[in-house]
Coordinates of C-alpha atoms and ligand atoms in Angstrom, one line a residue:
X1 CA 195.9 -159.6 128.2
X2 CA 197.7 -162.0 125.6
X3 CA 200.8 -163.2 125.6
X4 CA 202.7 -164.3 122.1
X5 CA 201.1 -167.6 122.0
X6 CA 198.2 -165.7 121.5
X7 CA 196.3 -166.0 117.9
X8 CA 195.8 -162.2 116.4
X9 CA 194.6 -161.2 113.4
X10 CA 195.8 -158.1 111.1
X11 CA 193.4 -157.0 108.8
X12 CA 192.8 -160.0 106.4
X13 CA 195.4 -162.2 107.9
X14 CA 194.8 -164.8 110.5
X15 CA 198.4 -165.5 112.7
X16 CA 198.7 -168.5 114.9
X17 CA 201.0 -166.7 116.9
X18 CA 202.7 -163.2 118.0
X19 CA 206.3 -164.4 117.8
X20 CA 207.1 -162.3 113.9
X21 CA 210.2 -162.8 112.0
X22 CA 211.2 -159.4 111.4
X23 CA 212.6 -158.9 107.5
X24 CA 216.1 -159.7 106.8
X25 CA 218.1 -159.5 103.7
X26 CA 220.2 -162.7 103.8
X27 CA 222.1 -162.2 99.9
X28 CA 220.9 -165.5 98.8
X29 CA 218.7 -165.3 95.8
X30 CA 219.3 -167.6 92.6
X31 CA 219.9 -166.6 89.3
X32 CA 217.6 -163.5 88.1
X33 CA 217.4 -162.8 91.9
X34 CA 215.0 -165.4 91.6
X35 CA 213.9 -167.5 95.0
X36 CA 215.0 -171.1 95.3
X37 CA 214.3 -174.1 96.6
X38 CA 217.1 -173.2 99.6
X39 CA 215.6 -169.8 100.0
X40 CA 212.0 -171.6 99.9
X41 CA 213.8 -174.5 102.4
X42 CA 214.9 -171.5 105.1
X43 CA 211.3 -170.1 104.8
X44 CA 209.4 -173.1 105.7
X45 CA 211.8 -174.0 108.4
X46 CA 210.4 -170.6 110.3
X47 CA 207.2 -171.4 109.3
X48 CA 206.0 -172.0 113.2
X49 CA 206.2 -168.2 113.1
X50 CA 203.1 -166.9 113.6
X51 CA 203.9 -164.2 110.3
X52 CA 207.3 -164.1 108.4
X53 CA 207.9 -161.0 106.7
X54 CA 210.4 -161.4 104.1
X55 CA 213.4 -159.7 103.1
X56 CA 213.7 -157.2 101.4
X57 CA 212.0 -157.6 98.0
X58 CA 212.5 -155.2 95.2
X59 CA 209.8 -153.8 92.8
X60 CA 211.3 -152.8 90.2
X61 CA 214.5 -153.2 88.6
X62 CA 216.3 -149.7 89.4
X63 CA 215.1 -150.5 93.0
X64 CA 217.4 -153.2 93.4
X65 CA 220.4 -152.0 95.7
X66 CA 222.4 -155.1 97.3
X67 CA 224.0 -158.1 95.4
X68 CA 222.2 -161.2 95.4
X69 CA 218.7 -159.8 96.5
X70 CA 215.4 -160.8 94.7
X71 CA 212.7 -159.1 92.5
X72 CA 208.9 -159.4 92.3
X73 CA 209.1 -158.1 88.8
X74 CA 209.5 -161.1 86.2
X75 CA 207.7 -164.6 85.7
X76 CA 210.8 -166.6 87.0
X77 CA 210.8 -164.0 90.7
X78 CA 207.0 -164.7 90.9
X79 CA 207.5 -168.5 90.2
X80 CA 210.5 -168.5 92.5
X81 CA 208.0 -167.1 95.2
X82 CA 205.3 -169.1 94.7
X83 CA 207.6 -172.3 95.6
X84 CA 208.3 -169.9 99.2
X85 CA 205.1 -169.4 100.1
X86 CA 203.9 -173.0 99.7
X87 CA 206.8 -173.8 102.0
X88 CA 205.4 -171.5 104.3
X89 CA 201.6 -172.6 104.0
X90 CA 202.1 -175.9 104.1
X91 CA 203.5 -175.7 107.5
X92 CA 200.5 -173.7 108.3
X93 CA 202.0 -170.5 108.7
X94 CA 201.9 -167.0 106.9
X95 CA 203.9 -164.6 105.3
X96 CA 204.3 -161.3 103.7
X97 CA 206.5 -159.5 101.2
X98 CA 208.7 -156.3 102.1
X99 CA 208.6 -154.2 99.0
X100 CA 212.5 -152.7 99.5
X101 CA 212.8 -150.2 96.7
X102 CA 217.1 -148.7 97.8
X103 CA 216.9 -145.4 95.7
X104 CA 220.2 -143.2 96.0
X105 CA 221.1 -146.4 98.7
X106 CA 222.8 -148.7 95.9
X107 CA 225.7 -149.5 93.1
X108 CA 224.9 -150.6 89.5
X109 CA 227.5 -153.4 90.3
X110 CA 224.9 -155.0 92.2
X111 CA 221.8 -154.1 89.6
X112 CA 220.7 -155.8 86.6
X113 CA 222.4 -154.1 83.2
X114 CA 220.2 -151.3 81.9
X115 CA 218.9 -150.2 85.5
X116 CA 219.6 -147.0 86.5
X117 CA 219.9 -145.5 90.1
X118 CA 216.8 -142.8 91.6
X119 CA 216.2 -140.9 94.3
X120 CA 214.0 -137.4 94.5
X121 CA 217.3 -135.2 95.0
X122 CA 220.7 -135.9 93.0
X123 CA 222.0 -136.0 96.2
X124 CA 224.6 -139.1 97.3
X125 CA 224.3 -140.9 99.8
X126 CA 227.7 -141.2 102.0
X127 CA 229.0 -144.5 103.0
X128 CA 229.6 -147.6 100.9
X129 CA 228.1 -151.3 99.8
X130 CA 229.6 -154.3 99.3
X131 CA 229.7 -156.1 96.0
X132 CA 230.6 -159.2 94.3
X133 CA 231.6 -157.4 91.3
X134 CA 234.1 -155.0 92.8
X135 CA 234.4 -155.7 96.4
X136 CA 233.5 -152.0 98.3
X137 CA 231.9 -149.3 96.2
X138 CA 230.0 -146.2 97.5
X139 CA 226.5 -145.6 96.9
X140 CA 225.9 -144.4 93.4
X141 CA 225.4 -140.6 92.5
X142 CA 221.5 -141.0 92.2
X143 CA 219.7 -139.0 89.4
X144 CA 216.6 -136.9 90.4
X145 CA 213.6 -138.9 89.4
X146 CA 211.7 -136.9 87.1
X147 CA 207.4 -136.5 87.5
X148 CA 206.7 -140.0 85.2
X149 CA 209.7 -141.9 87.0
X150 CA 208.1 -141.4 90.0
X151 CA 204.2 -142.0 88.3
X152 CA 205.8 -145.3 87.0
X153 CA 207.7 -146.3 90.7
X154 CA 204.3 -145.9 92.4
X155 CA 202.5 -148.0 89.6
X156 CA 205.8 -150.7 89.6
X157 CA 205.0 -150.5 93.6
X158 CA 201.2 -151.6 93.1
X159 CA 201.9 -153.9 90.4
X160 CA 204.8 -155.6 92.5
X161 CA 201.8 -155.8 95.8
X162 CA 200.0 -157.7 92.8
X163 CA 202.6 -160.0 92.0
X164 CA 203.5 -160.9 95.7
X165 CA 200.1 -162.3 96.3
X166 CA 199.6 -163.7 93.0
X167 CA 203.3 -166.1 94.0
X168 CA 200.9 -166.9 97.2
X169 CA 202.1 -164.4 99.5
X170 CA 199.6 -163.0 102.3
X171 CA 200.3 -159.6 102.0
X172 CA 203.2 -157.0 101.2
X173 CA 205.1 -154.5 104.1
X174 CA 206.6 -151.0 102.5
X175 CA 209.8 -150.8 103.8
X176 CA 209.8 -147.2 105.2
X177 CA 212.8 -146.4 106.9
X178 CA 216.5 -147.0 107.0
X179 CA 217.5 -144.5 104.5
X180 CA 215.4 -146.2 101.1
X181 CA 213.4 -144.5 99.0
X182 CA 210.6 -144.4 100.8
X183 CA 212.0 -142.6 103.8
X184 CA 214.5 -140.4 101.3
X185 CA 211.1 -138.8 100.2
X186 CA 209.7 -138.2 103.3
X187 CA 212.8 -136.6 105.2
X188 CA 214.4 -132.5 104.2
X189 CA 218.1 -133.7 104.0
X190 CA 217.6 -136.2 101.0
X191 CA 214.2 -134.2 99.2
X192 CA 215.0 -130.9 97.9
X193 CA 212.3 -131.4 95.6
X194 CA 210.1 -128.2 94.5
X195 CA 207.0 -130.2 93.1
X196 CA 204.4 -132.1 94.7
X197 CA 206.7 -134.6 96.0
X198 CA 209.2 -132.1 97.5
X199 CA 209.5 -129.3 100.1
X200 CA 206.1 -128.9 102.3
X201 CA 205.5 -131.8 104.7
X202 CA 202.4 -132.6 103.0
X203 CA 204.6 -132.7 99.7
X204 CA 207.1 -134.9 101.2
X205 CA 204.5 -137.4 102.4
X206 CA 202.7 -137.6 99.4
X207 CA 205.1 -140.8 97.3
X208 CA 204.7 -142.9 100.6
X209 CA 200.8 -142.5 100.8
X210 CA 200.6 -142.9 96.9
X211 CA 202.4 -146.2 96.7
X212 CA 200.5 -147.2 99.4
X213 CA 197.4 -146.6 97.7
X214 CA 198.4 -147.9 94.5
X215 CA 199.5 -151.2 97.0
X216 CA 196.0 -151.1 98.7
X217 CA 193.8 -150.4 95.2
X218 CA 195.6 -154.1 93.8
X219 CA 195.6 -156.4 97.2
X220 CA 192.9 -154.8 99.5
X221 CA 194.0 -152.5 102.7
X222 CA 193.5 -155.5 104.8
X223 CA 196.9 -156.5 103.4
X224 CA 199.2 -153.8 103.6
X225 CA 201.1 -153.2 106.0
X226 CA 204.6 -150.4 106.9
X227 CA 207.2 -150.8 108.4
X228 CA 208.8 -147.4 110.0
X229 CA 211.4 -146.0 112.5
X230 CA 211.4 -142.5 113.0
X231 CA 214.4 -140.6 113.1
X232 CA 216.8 -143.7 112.4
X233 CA 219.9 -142.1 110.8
X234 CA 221.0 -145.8 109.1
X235 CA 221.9 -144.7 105.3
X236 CA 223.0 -141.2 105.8
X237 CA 219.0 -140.1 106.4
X238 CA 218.6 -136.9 108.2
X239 CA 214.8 -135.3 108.8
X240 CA 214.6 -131.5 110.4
X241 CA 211.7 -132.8 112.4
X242 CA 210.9 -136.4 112.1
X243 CA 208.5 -136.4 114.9
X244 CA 206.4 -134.3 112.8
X245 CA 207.3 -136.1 109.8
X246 CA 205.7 -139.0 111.1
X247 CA 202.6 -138.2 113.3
X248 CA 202.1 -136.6 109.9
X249 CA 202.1 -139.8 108.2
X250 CA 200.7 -141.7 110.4
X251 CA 197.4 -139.7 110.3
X252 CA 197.2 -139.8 107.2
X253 CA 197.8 -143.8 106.6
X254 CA 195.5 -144.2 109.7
X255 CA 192.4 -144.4 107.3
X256 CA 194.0 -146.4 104.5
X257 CA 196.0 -149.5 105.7
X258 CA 194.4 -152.2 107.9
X259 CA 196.9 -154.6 108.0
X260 CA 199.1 -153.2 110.8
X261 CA 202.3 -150.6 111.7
X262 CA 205.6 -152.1 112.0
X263 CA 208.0 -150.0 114.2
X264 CA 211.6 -150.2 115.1
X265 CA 211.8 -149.1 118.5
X266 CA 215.3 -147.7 118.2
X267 CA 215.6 -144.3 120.0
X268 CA 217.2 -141.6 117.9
X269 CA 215.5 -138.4 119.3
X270 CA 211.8 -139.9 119.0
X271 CA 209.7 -142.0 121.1
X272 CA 208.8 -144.6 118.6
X273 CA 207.0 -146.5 121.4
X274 CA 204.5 -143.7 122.4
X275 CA 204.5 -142.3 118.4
X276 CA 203.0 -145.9 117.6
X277 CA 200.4 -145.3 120.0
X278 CA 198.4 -143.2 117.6
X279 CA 198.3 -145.6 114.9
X280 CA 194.6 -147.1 114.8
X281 CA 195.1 -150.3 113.8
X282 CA 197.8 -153.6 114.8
X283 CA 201.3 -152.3 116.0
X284 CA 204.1 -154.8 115.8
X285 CA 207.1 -153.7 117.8
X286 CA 210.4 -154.7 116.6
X287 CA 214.6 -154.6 117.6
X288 CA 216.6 -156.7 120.7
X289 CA 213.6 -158.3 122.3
X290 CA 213.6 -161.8 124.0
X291 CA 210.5 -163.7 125.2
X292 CA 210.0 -161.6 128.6
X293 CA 210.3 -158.4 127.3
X294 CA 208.1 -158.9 124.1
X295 CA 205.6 -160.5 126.7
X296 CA 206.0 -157.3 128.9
X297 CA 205.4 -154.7 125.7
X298 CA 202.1 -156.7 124.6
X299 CA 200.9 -156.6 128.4
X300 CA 201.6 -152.8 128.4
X301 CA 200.0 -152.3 125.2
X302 CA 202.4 -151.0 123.4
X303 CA 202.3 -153.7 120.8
X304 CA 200.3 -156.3 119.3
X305 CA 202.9 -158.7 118.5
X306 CA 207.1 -158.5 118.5
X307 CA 209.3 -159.5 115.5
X308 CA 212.4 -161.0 115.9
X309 CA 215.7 -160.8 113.9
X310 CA 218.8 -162.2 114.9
X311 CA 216.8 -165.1 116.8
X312 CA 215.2 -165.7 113.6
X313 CA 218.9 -166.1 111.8
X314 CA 219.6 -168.8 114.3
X315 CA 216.8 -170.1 116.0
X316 CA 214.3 -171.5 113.3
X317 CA 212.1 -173.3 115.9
X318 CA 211.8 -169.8 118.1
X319 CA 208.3 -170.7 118.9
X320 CA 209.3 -173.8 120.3
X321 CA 211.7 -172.6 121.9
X322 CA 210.1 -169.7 123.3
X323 CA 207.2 -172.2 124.8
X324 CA 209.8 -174.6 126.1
X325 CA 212.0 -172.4 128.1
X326 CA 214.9 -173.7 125.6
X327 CA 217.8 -171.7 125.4
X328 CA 218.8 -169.9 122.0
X329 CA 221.1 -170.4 119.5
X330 CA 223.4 -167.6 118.5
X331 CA 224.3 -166.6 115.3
X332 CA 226.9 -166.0 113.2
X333 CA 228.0 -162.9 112.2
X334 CA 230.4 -163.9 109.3
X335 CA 227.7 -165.7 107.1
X336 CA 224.7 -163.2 107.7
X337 CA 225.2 -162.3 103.8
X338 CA 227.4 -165.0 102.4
X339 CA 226.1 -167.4 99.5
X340 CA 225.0 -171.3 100.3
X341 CA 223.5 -172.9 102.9
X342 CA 226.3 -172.2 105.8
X343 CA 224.5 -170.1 108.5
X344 CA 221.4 -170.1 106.4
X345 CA 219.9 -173.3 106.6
X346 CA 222.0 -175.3 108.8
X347 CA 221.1 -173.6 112.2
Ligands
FMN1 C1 221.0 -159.9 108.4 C2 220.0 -158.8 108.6 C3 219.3 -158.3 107.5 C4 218.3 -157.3 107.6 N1 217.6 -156.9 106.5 C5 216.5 -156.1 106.6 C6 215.7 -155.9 105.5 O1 215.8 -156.4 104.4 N2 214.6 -155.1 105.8 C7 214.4 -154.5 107.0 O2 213.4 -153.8 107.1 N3 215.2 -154.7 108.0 C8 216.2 -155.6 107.9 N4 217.0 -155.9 109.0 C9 216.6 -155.3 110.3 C10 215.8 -156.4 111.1 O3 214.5 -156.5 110.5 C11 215.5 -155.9 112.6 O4 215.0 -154.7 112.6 C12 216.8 -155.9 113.4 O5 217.6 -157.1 113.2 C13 216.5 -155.7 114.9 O6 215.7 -156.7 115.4 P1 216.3 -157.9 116.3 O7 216.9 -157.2 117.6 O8 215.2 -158.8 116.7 O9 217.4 -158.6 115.5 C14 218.0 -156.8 108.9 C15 218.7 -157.3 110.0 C16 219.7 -158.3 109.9 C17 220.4 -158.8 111.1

């Protein structure tokens, strides 16, 4: 059986290691949500990792929901990328790009001027954001994306997969869950929808599998991976039967992506663990594991590799760590989201 030291390979992409660093939105992109040569320095710090996957990335503009997150949409986000992912190769690791499209999940304050905020139901989302603009706001009263919006969101999707490898990047992850677009499509209590994105289950699965399509027809299936957690209720997301909503979906992507399945464990009503099971190709296995229990999960086959978070916040050298017994940093809470280097790259 292997252990995270162990080399694996998802679909086209080679990983040194099993020890992930699981996406994290850290609020720190430059000007134009552009990368920079701090967000590039933080990358290749982790780059002993046997695959970063980074945060939250968004493909188009009126998919943009936090302050201070970056785009794969312009010549500047691509060329702020690029200078990332060199960071990362040169240390001889590998990374890929969650596409993080927020939908009804968002506030204009935090959106470039002339973007506009989508989801398939006019339906808001409770709760509120942060931003710099106007301190707390709540999520935006989201207009219902009409039949070419949501034509030109799957295309914007491909054309972002596109972009991401043309900065250098190894692949892209759809981030499917946690109350985004994505997962607002696929579950009853955010798509009310009458047309073929709406109502029937087969309907309501149909914008996941067609942006990953579009993903998979511009970077090859071998790169492109999903990250899911059925029934997580983060973002006001509610599903009559997300069991069913996601053995559904997982048939279906079963033939199409090769990369690998990316599941939060968390247990809200569904075994995430055993619904994995019956994806066909790499599972990684994600939320509060440590070296033993990640170790234990691969031995039981219940995962191919583990990513980590809040480790990866504060421990840069994980891997080290991890192979040396070394005890881990902790980190801090207060400047998870905060511009500049403090709690970034100083750990
Ligand atoms: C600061 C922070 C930002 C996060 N941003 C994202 C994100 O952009 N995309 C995503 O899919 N998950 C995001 N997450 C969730 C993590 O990927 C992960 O699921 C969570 O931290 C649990 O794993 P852990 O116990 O190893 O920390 C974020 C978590 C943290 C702590």
């Amino acid at each position: 059986m292997p252990t995270l030291f162990d080399p694996i390979t998802l679909g086209d992409i080679d990983c040194a290691n099993r020890i992930f660093m699981a996406p994290m939105t850290r609020s720190r992109a430059g000007d134009g949500d552009t990368p920079t040569e701090m967000n590039a320095h933080y990358y290749g710090q982790r780059a002993s990792s046997g695959l970063i996957i980074t945060e939250g990335v968004y493909p188009n503009f009126d998919g943009k929901g936090y302050v201070r997150t970056p785009g794969i949409v312009t010549e500047a986000q691509i060329a702020g990328w690029k200078q990332v992912a060199e960071a990362v190769h040169a240390k001889g690791g590998k990374i890929v790009m969650q596409l993080m499209h927020c939908g009804r999940v968002a506030s204009l304050h935090n959106k470039p001027k002339g973007s506009r905020t989508l989801a398939p139901s006019a339906i808001q989302a409770k709760g509120e954001m942060y931003t710099d603009a106007a301190g707390m706001q709540p999520h935006d009263m989201p207009e219902e994306m009409t039949l070419a919006e949501i034509e030109q969101t799957i295309s914007d999707f491909g054309q972002a997969a596109k972009n991401a490898v043309e900065a250098g990047c190894d692949g892209v992850e759809l981030h499917c869950t946690s109350g985004y677009l994505p997962a607002q499509f696929l579950s009853t209590g955010t798509n009310k929808r009458n047309d073929r994105y709406g109502g029937a289950l087969e309907n309501r699965l149909r914008f996941v599998v067609d942006v990953l399509s579009a993903m998979i027809a511009k970077i090859g299936a071998g790169r492109v991976g999903i990250r899911i957690c059925p029934g997580n209720p983060f973002n006001d997301l509610s599903d009559e039967n997300p069991e069913e909503t996601f053995k559904a979906l997982i048939e279906k992507i079963n033939p199409m992506s090769r990369a690998y399945l990316h599941v939060i464990r968390m247990k809200a009503g569904v075994d995430n663990i055993e619904l994995a099971k019956s994806f066909t190709g790499p599972v990684i296995l994600n939320d509060s594991y440590d070296l033993e229990r990640g170790n234990r999960a691969l031995m039981q086959g219940q995962a191919d590799a583990i990513s980590f978070g809040r480790h990866y916040v504060a421990n840069p050298d994980l891997v080290e760590k991890f192979r040396e017994g070394r005890e881990l940093a902790k980190p801090d809470y207060k400047t998870l989201y905060t511009p500049g280097p403090k709690g970034y790259v100083d750990y």
